Amino acid sequence: MNNFIFENSTKVFFGKGCVKEFLAGTLKEYGRSVMLAYGGNAIKNNGVYDEVKAILMDEGKTVIEFSGIMSNPTYNKVMEGAALARENHVDVILAVGGGSVMDCCKAVSLAAAYDGDIWRDYWEKNGIIDFEPLPLGVIVTVTGTGSECNGGAVITNEEKKVKTGRDYPKCNPKFALMDPEYTFSVPKKQTASGGFDILSHIMETYFSKTDDDNISDDISEALMRSVIRNLPAALENPQDYTARSNLMWAATMAENRIIKLGKACDFQAHQIEHQLGAYTNCNHGCGLAVIHPAYYRYIYQDGLDKFVRFAVHVWGIPSEGKSADEVALEGIRALENFIKAIGLPSTLRELGVTDADILPEIAASCNIAPGSYGNMTKEAILEILNLCL
Ligand code: NZQ
Ligand code: ZN
C-alpha cells in the first residue's frame, strides 16, 4: 500500500426527508445571502426547487439564483457565477443538482474569493489554495459523480478545448444533503450513465497500481457487485428506494477518497473521456461506457491476475479448466454485456461521433496516467479510440 494522508471534511445527511429535516438548521451557521445554483428545469419539474426555496424563504434568507448550469460546465459559466456571487456579497452557495452543478459551484467558490485567473492557477496546474473559498453546500439530485464528498471539479475550457478536473480538499462541500427520493425522477438514460460512472470510478481505482494485498480492492469488489445488482433494479423500477439508496451511497463511496487510499488512481479511461467530452460534449457516463471495454482489451495482459480476479469475484465467472487469458476476457465480455443490458452505447458512432478525423487531436491532447496498467502512449490512445469507432 502506498503512503497516504486522509481527510474528508464534508458532513453528510443521508436519507428520506433529510432536506426538510436538516437544511434550515445547517444554514444557520452561515450568513443571510444564499446563492441557489442549479441546472435546467429538472428540479422545477420534480418539486425539489419549490421545497428548497420554501425552506430558504422561511429562514429569511436573501436568495440569489444562479441557474442554467449545463452538463459539462464551462469556464465561462464559472466566471458568470463568480461575478454574481461577488456582486451580491453571497455568504454561502447551495448547489442543487448533479456533478455538473456541484463542480461548477466548487470552481465558483474559488473564483469568487480569488483575484487571479483560476484556470491558469488552479486547473492548468495543481495550485496551492492559501485562502478560504466561499462556503458551499450541496443537495444531490442525480447520482454518479460522487462530487458531493470530494474537492473535485471537472471544468471545460471551450476556448482551449480542454476538459480537466482537479481535486482540492479546500473545495469539499461543507455539507451534503442526499435524499434518494430526489433521484426517482432521473430518466433511464441518465440513471444508466450515472450508474456506469460509479462503476467506472471503482474499476479505475481497482485496476490501478499498487497491486499488493490491500483493503481498497476488497471494498471495491463489494461496491462493484452492489452497483451491478442495484442499477438494473433502479432502471426496472425508478422508485425502488433501496436501489436508489445503494446507488447514491455507492457513488459517494467511490469518490470520497476512501477506496483511493494507497492506490495511484490516475484514471486513464477518464482522461480519454474528458478529452472526448471537450471535443464532442458527450455525456460523461456514455463516453466512459464506449471507452472501457476497448481500453481493457488493450491493457488486460499487463494486469492479467487482476482481470482474472475481477472476472471471478465481481462477475462470478467460473475459472476451472480455463486459462487466465480466457477468464480475463470473459470478465471483460461480462462488462460489455452489462453495458448493453443497461442501454448504454458501445461505439463512438452510437454516441454520435462519426468524424474519425477528430480522433488524432483528441488522442494527442489526452493526459497519460502512469499509475494505470500498460505503458500508455498517445499512439495507443488513438488505437483505442479507433477500436471504439
Ligand atoms: O439540466 P437539468 O435540468 O438540471 O437536468 C439534469 C441534467 O440534464 C438532470 N437531472 C439532475 N437531477 C435530476 C435530473 N433529471 C431528473 N430528475 C432529477 N432529480 O440530469 C442531467 C445530467 O446532470 P449532470 O449534473 O450533468 O450529470 P452528472 O452528475 O453525471 O455530472 C457530469 C459532470 O460531472 C463530471 C463530468 O465530467 C461531467 O462534467 N465529473 C465530476 C467528477 C467529480 N467532481 O468528482 C468525477 C466524474 O468522473 C466526472 O468527471
Ligand atoms: Zn466519472
Tab-separated table of C-alpha atoms and ligand atoms in Angstrom:
chain	number	residue	atom	x	y	z
A	1	MET	CA	0.000	0.000	0.000
A	2	ASN	CA	1.290	3.465	-0.840
A	3	ASN	CA	1.581	6.114	1.896
A	4	PHE	CA	-1.370	8.411	2.289
A	5	ILE	CA	-2.944	11.304	4.166
A	6	PHE	CA	-6.709	11.052	4.609
A	7	GLU	CA	-9.049	13.983	5.085
A	8	ASN	CA	-12.715	14.392	4.267
A	9	SER	CA	-14.416	17.385	5.763
A	10	THR	CA	-17.911	17.099	4.236
A	11	LYS	CA	-20.755	16.487	6.675
A	12	VAL	CA	-23.302	14.126	5.110
A	13	PHE	CA	-27.027	13.992	5.847
A	14	PHE	CA	-28.411	10.924	4.085
A	15	GLY	CA	-31.938	9.595	3.622
A	16	LYS	CA	-35.603	10.223	3.037
A	17	GLY	CA	-36.674	13.695	4.192
A	18	CYS	CA	-33.155	14.894	5.077
A	19	VAL	CA	-33.525	18.247	3.297
A	20	LYS	CA	-36.709	19.137	5.200
A	21	GLU	CA	-35.163	17.985	8.444
A	22	PHE	CA	-31.678	19.456	8.254
A	23	LEU	CA	-31.307	22.234	5.647
A	24	ALA	CA	-32.666	25.093	7.761
A	25	GLY	CA	-30.579	24.200	10.815
A	26	THR	CA	-27.436	23.719	8.752
A	27	LEU	CA	-27.790	27.104	7.062
A	28	LYS	CA	-27.965	28.901	10.400
A	29	GLU	CA	-24.176	28.615	10.550
A	30	TYR	CA	-23.858	30.895	7.503
A	31	GLY	CA	-24.855	34.464	6.609
A	32	ARG	CA	-28.088	35.696	5.121
A	33	SER	CA	-27.238	35.740	1.423
A	34	VAL	CA	-27.590	32.329	-0.265
A	35	MET	CA	-26.756	31.634	-3.897
A	36	LEU	CA	-29.197	28.949	-5.081
A	37	ALA	CA	-27.461	27.239	-8.007
A	38	TYR	CA	-29.000	24.671	-10.347
A	39	GLY	CA	-29.101	23.444	-13.936
A	40	GLY	CA	-32.221	23.418	-16.116
A	41	ASN	CA	-35.823	22.516	-15.338
A	42	ALA	CA	-35.312	19.116	-13.712
A	43	ILE	CA	-35.584	20.392	-10.139
A	44	LYS	CA	-38.570	22.559	-11.029
A	45	ASN	CA	-40.392	19.612	-12.597
A	46	ASN	CA	-39.873	17.249	-9.663
A	47	GLY	CA	-40.726	19.684	-6.865
A	48	VAL	CA	-37.241	19.918	-5.341
A	49	TYR	CA	-36.861	23.595	-6.262
A	50	ASP	CA	-40.131	24.532	-4.506
A	51	GLU	CA	-39.203	22.539	-1.420
A	52	VAL	CA	-35.750	24.132	-1.117
A	53	LYS	CA	-36.934	27.645	-1.949
A	54	ALA	CA	-39.672	27.468	0.698
A	55	ILE	CA	-37.131	26.497	3.356
A	56	LEU	CA	-34.848	29.393	2.351
A	57	MET	CA	-37.746	31.876	2.453
A	58	ASP	CA	-38.940	30.599	5.839
A	59	GLU	CA	-35.427	31.166	7.170
A	60	GLY	CA	-35.490	34.761	5.923
A	61	LYS	CA	-32.611	34.246	3.504
A	62	THR	CA	-31.888	36.532	0.589
A	63	VAL	CA	-31.834	34.202	-2.395
A	64	ILE	CA	-29.671	34.887	-5.437
A	65	GLU	CA	-30.430	32.426	-8.230
A	66	PHE	CA	-27.661	31.091	-10.441
A	67	SER	CA	-29.324	28.818	-12.995
A	68	GLY	CA	-28.651	27.261	-16.396
A	69	ILE	CA	-25.560	25.335	-15.361
A	70	MET	CA	-25.087	22.982	-18.274
A	71	SER	CA	-23.823	19.385	-18.339
A	72	ASN	CA	-20.034	19.536	-18.736
A	73	PRO	CA	-19.907	23.005	-17.125
A	74	THR	CA	-17.775	25.592	-18.852
A	75	TYR	CA	-15.200	28.006	-17.519
A	76	ASN	CA	-17.333	30.902	-18.822
A	77	LYS	CA	-20.250	29.687	-16.713
A	78	VAL	CA	-17.931	29.554	-13.689
A	79	MET	CA	-16.914	33.169	-14.263
A	80	GLU	CA	-20.588	34.183	-14.597
A	81	GLY	CA	-21.333	32.574	-11.218
A	82	ALA	CA	-18.287	34.161	-9.579
A	83	ALA	CA	-19.318	37.648	-10.766
A	84	LEU	CA	-22.850	37.089	-9.462
A	85	ALA	CA	-21.541	35.902	-6.091
A	86	ARG	CA	-19.265	38.917	-5.726
A	87	GLU	CA	-21.865	41.484	-6.795
A	88	ASN	CA	-24.373	40.128	-4.308
A	89	HIS	CA	-21.940	39.511	-1.436
A	90	VAL	CA	-23.025	35.888	-1.249
A	91	ASP	CA	-22.330	34.162	2.097
A	92	VAL	CA	-22.900	30.550	1.045
A	93	ILE	CA	-23.527	28.694	-2.218
A	94	LEU	CA	-26.205	25.999	-2.262
A	95	ALA	CA	-25.725	23.744	-5.308
A	96	VAL	CA	-28.794	21.657	-6.145
A	97	GLY	CA	-28.168	19.081	-8.867
A	98	GLY	CA	-25.630	16.568	-10.124
A	99	GLY	CA	-21.928	16.573	-10.878
A	100	SER	CA	-22.161	19.476	-13.299
A	101	VAL	CA	-23.865	21.835	-10.851
A	102	MET	CA	-21.675	20.753	-7.934
A	103	ASP	CA	-18.433	21.021	-9.922
A	104	CYS	CA	-19.323	24.409	-11.378
A	105	CYS	CA	-20.107	25.697	-7.884
A	106	LYS	CA	-16.819	24.439	-6.445
A	107	ALA	CA	-15.000	26.447	-9.090
A	108	VAL	CA	-17.281	29.451	-8.435
A	109	SER	CA	-16.482	29.203	-4.717
A	110	LEU	CA	-12.784	29.535	-5.579
A	111	ALA	CA	-13.127	32.173	-8.279
A	112	ALA	CA	-15.372	34.409	-6.147
A	113	ALA	CA	-12.694	34.573	-3.462
A	114	TYR	CA	-9.621	34.891	-5.697
A	115	ASP	CA	-8.278	37.886	-7.599
A	116	GLY	CA	-6.212	35.999	-10.184
A	117	ASP	CA	-7.157	33.685	-13.059
A	118	ILE	CA	-8.318	30.395	-11.513
A	119	TRP	CA	-7.986	28.459	-14.778
A	120	ARG	CA	-4.313	29.373	-15.111
A	121	ASP	CA	-3.507	28.956	-11.420
A	122	TYR	CA	-5.694	26.005	-10.382
A	123	TRP	CA	-6.828	23.995	-13.423
A	124	GLU	CA	-3.883	24.160	-15.827
A	125	LYS	CA	-1.724	23.047	-12.923
A	126	ASN	CA	-2.152	21.933	-9.332
A	127	GLY	CA	-2.081	25.116	-7.258
A	128	ILE	CA	-1.906	25.775	-3.536
A	129	ILE	CA	-5.075	27.315	-2.116
A	130	ASP	CA	-3.931	29.638	0.661
A	131	PHE	CA	-7.283	31.397	1.090
A	132	GLU	CA	-10.801	30.337	2.059
A	133	PRO	CA	-13.175	29.637	-0.855
A	134	LEU	CA	-16.806	30.707	-0.387
A	135	PRO	CA	-18.562	28.030	1.671
A	136	LEU	CA	-20.512	25.534	-0.439
A	137	GLY	CA	-23.291	23.113	0.468
A	138	VAL	CA	-24.854	20.632	-1.953
A	139	ILE	CA	-28.169	18.854	-2.417
A	140	VAL	CA	-27.686	15.853	-4.683
A	141	THR	CA	-30.440	15.209	-7.241
A	142	VAL	CA	-28.720	12.784	-9.602
A	143	THR	CA	-26.335	10.015	-8.657
A	144	GLY	CA	-22.994	9.213	-10.279
A	145	THR	CA	-20.014	11.502	-9.962
A	146	GLY	CA	-19.610	11.424	-6.184
A	147	SER	CA	-18.738	15.110	-6.353
A	148	GLU	CA	-20.715	15.690	-3.144
A	149	CYS	CA	-17.929	14.383	-0.935
A	150	ASN	CA	-14.709	15.464	-2.558
A	151	GLY	CA	-12.989	18.629	-3.738
A	152	GLY	CA	-13.019	17.511	-7.378
A	153	ALA	CA	-14.331	19.816	-10.061
A	154	VAL	CA	-14.228	18.958	-13.761
A	155	ILE	CA	-14.460	22.076	-15.922
A	156	THR	CA	-14.457	22.509	-19.698
A	157	ASN	CA	-12.495	25.383	-21.166
A	158	GLU	CA	-14.188	25.748	-24.531
A	159	GLU	CA	-11.654	28.174	-25.997
A	160	LYS	CA	-8.753	25.870	-25.157
A	161	LYS	CA	-10.702	22.646	-25.927
A	162	VAL	CA	-9.661	21.136	-22.609
A	163	LYS	CA	-11.844	19.390	-20.052
A	164	THR	CA	-9.939	18.783	-16.863
A	165	GLY	CA	-10.512	18.018	-13.216
A	166	ARG	CA	-8.668	18.972	-10.040
A	167	ASP	CA	-9.359	17.766	-6.519
A	168	TYR	CA	-8.669	20.337	-3.792
A	169	PRO	CA	-9.679	19.338	-0.240
A	170	LYS	CA	-10.478	23.005	0.437
A	171	CYS	CA	-13.222	22.745	-2.211
A	172	ASN	CA	-15.021	19.897	-0.411
A	173	PRO	CA	-18.616	20.944	0.232
A	174	LYS	CA	-19.158	21.879	3.870
A	175	PHE	CA	-22.274	19.725	3.869
A	176	ALA	CA	-24.126	17.355	1.525
A	177	LEU	CA	-27.825	16.522	1.751
A	178	MET	CA	-28.649	13.264	-0.002
A	179	ASP	CA	-32.252	12.120	-0.300
A	180	PRO	CA	-32.537	9.089	-2.623
A	181	GLU	CA	-36.164	10.033	-3.356
A	182	TYR	CA	-34.874	13.151	-5.120
A	183	THR	CA	-33.438	10.826	-7.775
A	184	PHE	CA	-36.716	8.978	-8.515
A	185	SER	CA	-37.362	11.344	-11.438
A	186	VAL	CA	-33.970	10.849	-13.134
A	187	PRO	CA	-34.624	9.467	-16.652
A	188	LYS	CA	-33.420	5.972	-17.551
A	189	LYS	CA	-30.555	7.122	-19.752
A	190	GLN	CA	-29.098	9.374	-17.071
A	191	THR	CA	-29.672	6.723	-14.388
A	192	ALA	CA	-27.700	4.263	-16.523
A	193	SER	CA	-24.903	6.682	-17.417
A	194	GLY	CA	-24.561	7.901	-13.810
A	195	GLY	CA	-24.571	4.282	-12.618
A	196	PHE	CA	-21.889	3.385	-15.103
A	197	ASP	CA	-19.848	6.374	-13.961
A	198	ILE	CA	-19.900	4.912	-10.430
A	199	LEU	CA	-18.742	1.542	-11.752
A	200	SER	CA	-16.049	3.247	-13.786
A	201	HIS	CA	-14.676	5.142	-10.766
A	202	ILE	CA	-14.418	1.897	-8.841
A	203	MET	CA	-12.872	-0.027	-11.768
A	204	GLU	CA	-10.338	2.716	-12.462
A	205	THR	CA	-9.272	2.559	-8.816
A	206	TYR	CA	-9.231	-1.273	-8.753
A	207	PHE	CA	-7.168	-1.525	-11.958
A	208	SER	CA	-4.513	0.840	-10.678
A	209	LYS	CA	-1.170	0.290	-9.073
A	210	THR	CA	-0.214	-0.933	-6.490
A	211	ASP	CA	-1.486	-4.468	-6.628
A	212	ASP	CA	-0.261	-5.905	-3.355
A	213	ASP	CA	-2.964	-7.179	-0.992
A	214	ASN	CA	-4.943	-4.110	0.028
A	215	ILE	CA	-8.239	-3.178	1.649
A	216	SER	CA	-9.209	-0.926	-1.250
A	217	ASP	CA	-9.560	-3.840	-3.684
A	218	ASP	CA	-11.727	-5.835	-1.270
A	219	ILE	CA	-14.064	-2.896	-0.646
A	220	SER	CA	-14.121	-2.125	-4.373
A	221	GLU	CA	-15.308	-5.634	-5.251
A	222	ALA	CA	-18.240	-5.311	-2.842
A	223	LEU	CA	-19.107	-1.889	-4.260
A	224	MET	CA	-18.965	-3.132	-7.857
A	225	ARG	CA	-21.256	-6.078	-7.045
A	226	SER	CA	-23.678	-3.663	-5.401
A	227	VAL	CA	-23.810	-1.390	-8.464
A	228	ILE	CA	-24.261	-4.385	-10.778
A	229	ARG	CA	-27.270	-5.536	-8.677
A	230	ASN	CA	-28.868	-2.166	-7.976
A	231	LEU	CA	-28.513	-0.362	-11.289
A	232	PRO	CA	-30.791	-2.767	-13.236
A	233	ALA	CA	-33.229	-2.655	-10.298
A	234	ALA	CA	-33.411	1.170	-10.458
A	235	LEU	CA	-33.883	1.021	-14.226
A	236	GLU	CA	-36.666	-1.531	-13.820
A	237	ASN	CA	-38.411	0.472	-11.105
A	238	PRO	CA	-37.231	4.099	-10.824
A	239	GLN	CA	-38.991	4.410	-7.451
A	240	ASP	CA	-37.132	1.489	-5.861
A	241	TYR	CA	-35.875	3.263	-2.734
A	242	THR	CA	-33.411	0.516	-1.825
A	243	ALA	CA	-31.810	0.523	-5.265
A	244	ARG	CA	-31.676	4.337	-5.436
A	245	SER	CA	-30.168	4.499	-1.909
A	246	ASN	CA	-27.497	1.934	-2.649
A	247	LEU	CA	-26.543	3.664	-5.896
A	248	MET	CA	-26.413	7.047	-4.198
A	249	TRP	CA	-24.147	5.832	-1.424
A	250	ALA	CA	-22.002	3.702	-3.768
A	251	ALA	CA	-21.355	6.864	-5.811
A	252	THR	CA	-20.152	8.670	-2.699
A	253	MET	CA	-18.073	5.703	-1.512
A	254	ALA	CA	-16.371	5.506	-4.906
A	255	GLU	CA	-15.262	9.118	-4.798
A	256	ASN	CA	-14.925	10.141	-1.143
A	257	ARG	CA	-11.231	9.150	-1.293
A	258	ILE	CA	-11.618	6.055	0.953
A	259	ILE	CA	-11.101	3.402	-1.727
A	260	LYS	CA	-8.383	5.510	-3.352
A	261	LEU	CA	-6.127	5.356	-0.291
A	262	GLY	CA	-2.897	3.568	-1.100
A	263	LYS	CA	-3.630	3.413	-4.850
A	264	ALA	CA	-2.373	5.504	-7.787
A	265	CYS	CA	-5.812	6.431	-9.176
A	266	ASP	CA	-4.910	8.495	-12.203
A	267	PHE	CA	-7.887	7.147	-14.162
A	268	GLN	CA	-6.760	6.564	-17.757
A	269	ALA	CA	-10.269	5.905	-19.156
A	270	HIS	CA	-11.464	9.151	-17.595
A	271	GLN	CA	-8.538	11.047	-19.090
A	272	ILE	CA	-9.618	9.793	-22.517
A	273	GLU	CA	-13.306	10.536	-21.890
A	274	HIS	CA	-12.578	14.064	-20.692
A	275	GLN	CA	-10.910	14.970	-23.983
A	276	LEU	CA	-13.616	13.154	-25.932
A	277	GLY	CA	-16.051	15.363	-23.999
A	278	ALA	CA	-14.033	18.516	-24.675
A	279	TYR	CA	-14.318	17.853	-28.427
A	280	THR	CA	-17.838	16.403	-28.627
A	281	ASN	CA	-19.659	17.488	-25.422
A	282	CYS	CA	-20.776	13.862	-24.994
A	283	ASN	CA	-22.492	12.615	-21.850
A	284	HIS	CA	-19.792	11.589	-19.351
A	285	GLY	CA	-21.090	8.112	-18.411
A	286	CYS	CA	-21.945	7.276	-22.041
A	287	GLY	CA	-18.438	8.236	-23.164
A	288	LEU	CA	-16.960	6.018	-20.466
A	289	ALA	CA	-19.194	3.103	-21.484
A	290	VAL	CA	-17.813	3.245	-25.027
A	291	ILE	CA	-14.171	3.532	-23.956
A	292	HIS	CA	-13.914	0.943	-21.166
A	293	PRO	CA	-14.201	-2.417	-22.999
A	294	ALA	CA	-11.806	-1.430	-25.812
A	295	TYR	CA	-9.357	0.071	-23.306
A	296	TYR	CA	-9.475	-3.041	-21.106
A	297	ARG	CA	-8.921	-5.397	-24.058
A	298	TYR	CA	-5.880	-3.291	-24.861
A	299	ILE	CA	-4.306	-3.417	-21.384
A	300	TYR	CA	-5.575	-6.587	-19.698
A	301	GLN	CA	-2.425	-8.594	-20.208
A	302	ASP	CA	-0.467	-6.054	-18.163
A	303	GLY	CA	-2.755	-6.718	-15.222
A	304	LEU	CA	-3.741	-10.276	-16.019
A	305	ASP	CA	-4.098	-11.557	-12.431
A	306	LYS	CA	-6.277	-8.604	-11.528
A	307	PHE	CA	-8.509	-9.061	-14.559
A	308	VAL	CA	-8.927	-12.735	-13.617
A	309	ARG	CA	-9.843	-11.698	-10.063
A	310	PHE	CA	-12.327	-9.163	-11.489
A	311	ALA	CA	-13.986	-11.862	-13.616
A	312	VAL	CA	-14.272	-14.318	-10.742
A	313	HIS	CA	-15.038	-12.053	-7.759
A	314	VAL	CA	-17.161	-9.412	-9.468
A	315	TRP	CA	-18.931	-11.288	-12.260
A	316	GLY	CA	-18.938	-14.773	-10.714
A	317	ILE	CA	-17.277	-16.396	-13.716
A	318	PRO	CA	-16.038	-19.965	-13.020
A	319	SER	CA	-12.328	-20.328	-13.717
A	320	GLU	CA	-11.838	-24.137	-13.566
A	321	GLY	CA	-10.226	-25.629	-16.651
A	322	LYS	CA	-9.666	-22.257	-18.321
A	323	SER	CA	-6.523	-20.268	-18.997
A	324	ALA	CA	-6.008	-16.942	-17.231
A	325	ASP	CA	-6.415	-15.224	-20.581
A	326	GLU	CA	-9.801	-16.859	-21.212
A	327	VAL	CA	-11.148	-15.939	-17.764
A	328	ALA	CA	-9.922	-12.331	-18.020
A	329	LEU	CA	-11.564	-11.915	-21.415
A	330	GLU	CA	-14.815	-13.433	-20.126
A	331	GLY	CA	-14.815	-10.760	-17.404
A	332	ILE	CA	-14.423	-8.004	-19.982
A	333	ARG	CA	-17.198	-9.568	-22.058
A	334	ALA	CA	-19.470	-9.632	-18.993
A	335	LEU	CA	-18.803	-5.915	-18.558
A	336	GLU	CA	-19.611	-5.319	-22.211
A	337	ASN	CA	-22.882	-7.278	-21.924
A	338	PHE	CA	-23.809	-5.270	-18.836
A	339	ILE	CA	-23.277	-2.016	-20.743
A	340	LYS	CA	-25.601	-3.258	-23.483
A	341	ALA	CA	-28.192	-4.513	-20.996
A	342	ILE	CA	-28.444	-1.119	-19.275
A	343	GLY	CA	-28.919	0.539	-22.653
A	344	LEU	CA	-25.679	2.498	-22.971
A	345	PRO	CA	-23.804	2.942	-26.259
A	346	SER	CA	-20.969	0.604	-27.205
A	347	THR	CA	-19.425	2.568	-30.066
A	348	LEU	CA	-18.451	6.144	-30.819
A	349	ARG	CA	-20.912	6.124	-33.699
A	350	GLU	CA	-23.756	5.256	-31.320
A	351	LEU	CA	-22.555	8.204	-29.235
A	352	GLY	CA	-22.945	10.407	-32.306
A	353	VAL	CA	-19.231	10.706	-33.050
A	354	THR	CA	-18.854	9.874	-36.715
A	355	ASP	CA	-15.932	12.083	-37.681
A	356	ALA	CA	-12.795	9.930	-37.324
A	357	ASP	CA	-10.656	12.926	-38.274
A	358	ILE	CA	-11.000	14.422	-34.785
A	359	LEU	CA	-9.628	11.312	-33.073
A	360	PRO	CA	-5.887	12.135	-33.549
A	361	GLU	CA	-6.410	15.552	-31.921
A	362	ILE	CA	-8.340	14.013	-29.051
A	363	ALA	CA	-5.618	11.380	-28.520
A	364	ALA	CA	-2.829	13.945	-28.716
A	365	SER	CA	-4.473	16.133	-26.071
A	366	CYS	CA	-5.138	13.312	-23.538
A	367	ASN	CA	-3.195	13.050	-20.309
A	368	ILE	CA	-1.226	9.838	-19.800
A	369	ALA	CA	-1.938	8.046	-16.500
A	370	PRO	CA	1.229	6.244	-15.370
A	371	GLY	CA	-0.497	4.620	-12.379
A	372	SER	CA	-2.820	2.675	-14.667
A	373	TYR	CA	-1.851	-0.645	-16.296
A	374	GLY	CA	0.097	-0.789	-19.528
A	375	ASN	CA	2.565	1.757	-20.747
A	376	MET	CA	0.057	4.032	-22.343
A	377	THR	CA	1.138	6.379	-25.125
A	378	LYS	CA	-0.776	8.887	-27.220
A	379	GLU	CA	-0.439	6.455	-30.172
A	380	ALA	CA	-2.005	3.695	-28.069
A	381	ILE	CA	-4.875	6.015	-27.095
A	382	LEU	CA	-5.500	6.717	-30.777
A	383	GLU	CA	-5.594	2.965	-31.473
A	384	ILE	CA	-8.096	2.512	-28.644
A	385	LEU	CA	-10.277	5.346	-29.955
A	386	ASN	CA	-10.224	3.824	-33.416
A	387	LEU	CA	-11.278	0.486	-31.924
A	388	CYS	CA	-14.254	2.307	-30.354
A	389	LEU	CA	-15.493	3.714	-33.647
B	1	NZQ	O1	-30.077	20.329	-16.503
B	1	NZQ	P1	-31.127	19.802	-15.580
B	1	NZQ	O2	-32.483	20.215	-15.930
B	1	NZQ	O3	-30.753	20.110	-14.161
B	1	NZQ	O4	-31.132	18.207	-15.748
B	1	NZQ	C1	-30.064	17.365	-15.324
B	1	NZQ	C2	-29.107	17.030	-16.462
B	1	NZQ	O5	-29.747	17.094	-17.708
B	1	NZQ	C3	-30.630	16.010	-14.987
B	1	NZQ	N1	-31.114	15.878	-13.607
B	1	NZQ	C4	-30.493	16.233	-12.462
B	1	NZQ	N2	-31.251	15.882	-11.396
B	1	NZQ	C5	-32.387	15.326	-11.903
B	1	NZQ	C6	-32.316	15.338	-13.305
B	1	NZQ	N3	-33.307	14.874	-14.097
B	1	NZQ	C7	-34.398	14.398	-13.482
B	1	NZQ	N4	-34.527	14.307	-12.130
B	1	NZQ	C8	-33.557	14.770	-11.314
B	1	NZQ	N5	-33.680	14.653	-9.978
B	1	NZQ	O6	-29.511	15.121	-15.128
B	1	NZQ	C9	-28.748	15.571	-16.245
B	1	NZQ	C10	-27.285	15.335	-16.004
B	1	NZQ	O7	-26.801	16.103	-14.934
B	1	NZQ	P2	-25.228	16.287	-14.739
B	1	NZQ	O8	-25.019	17.014	-13.458
B	1	NZQ	O9	-24.615	16.861	-15.973
B	1	NZQ	O10	-24.725	14.773	-14.628
B	1	NZQ	P3	-23.592	14.109	-13.791
B	1	NZQ	O11	-23.957	14.065	-12.348
B	1	NZQ	O12	-23.297	12.833	-14.471
B	1	NZQ	O13	-22.333	15.114	-13.924
B	1	NZQ	C11	-21.494	15.083	-15.044
B	1	NZQ	C12	-20.330	16.046	-14.876
B	1	NZQ	O14	-19.519	15.715	-13.732
B	1	NZQ	C13	-18.162	15.474	-14.138
B	1	NZQ	C14	-18.334	15.002	-15.560
B	1	NZQ	O15	-17.141	15.045	-16.318
B	1	NZQ	C15	-19.393	15.956	-16.076
B	1	NZQ	O16	-18.835	17.208	-16.370
B	1	NZQ	N6	-17.471	14.589	-13.195
B	1	NZQ	C16	-17.201	15.053	-11.953
B	1	NZQ	C17	-16.479	14.315	-11.023
B	1	NZQ	C18	-16.134	14.842	-9.669
B	1	NZQ	N7	-16.368	16.094	-9.379
B	1	NZQ	O17	-15.602	14.155	-8.814
B	1	NZQ	C19	-15.981	12.982	-11.320
B	1	NZQ	C20	-16.563	12.379	-12.546
B	1	NZQ	O18	-15.671	11.413	-13.046
B	1	NZQ	C21	-16.914	13.330	-13.653
B	1	NZQ	O19	-15.814	13.594	-14.498
B	2	ZN	ZN	-16.575	9.839	-13.855
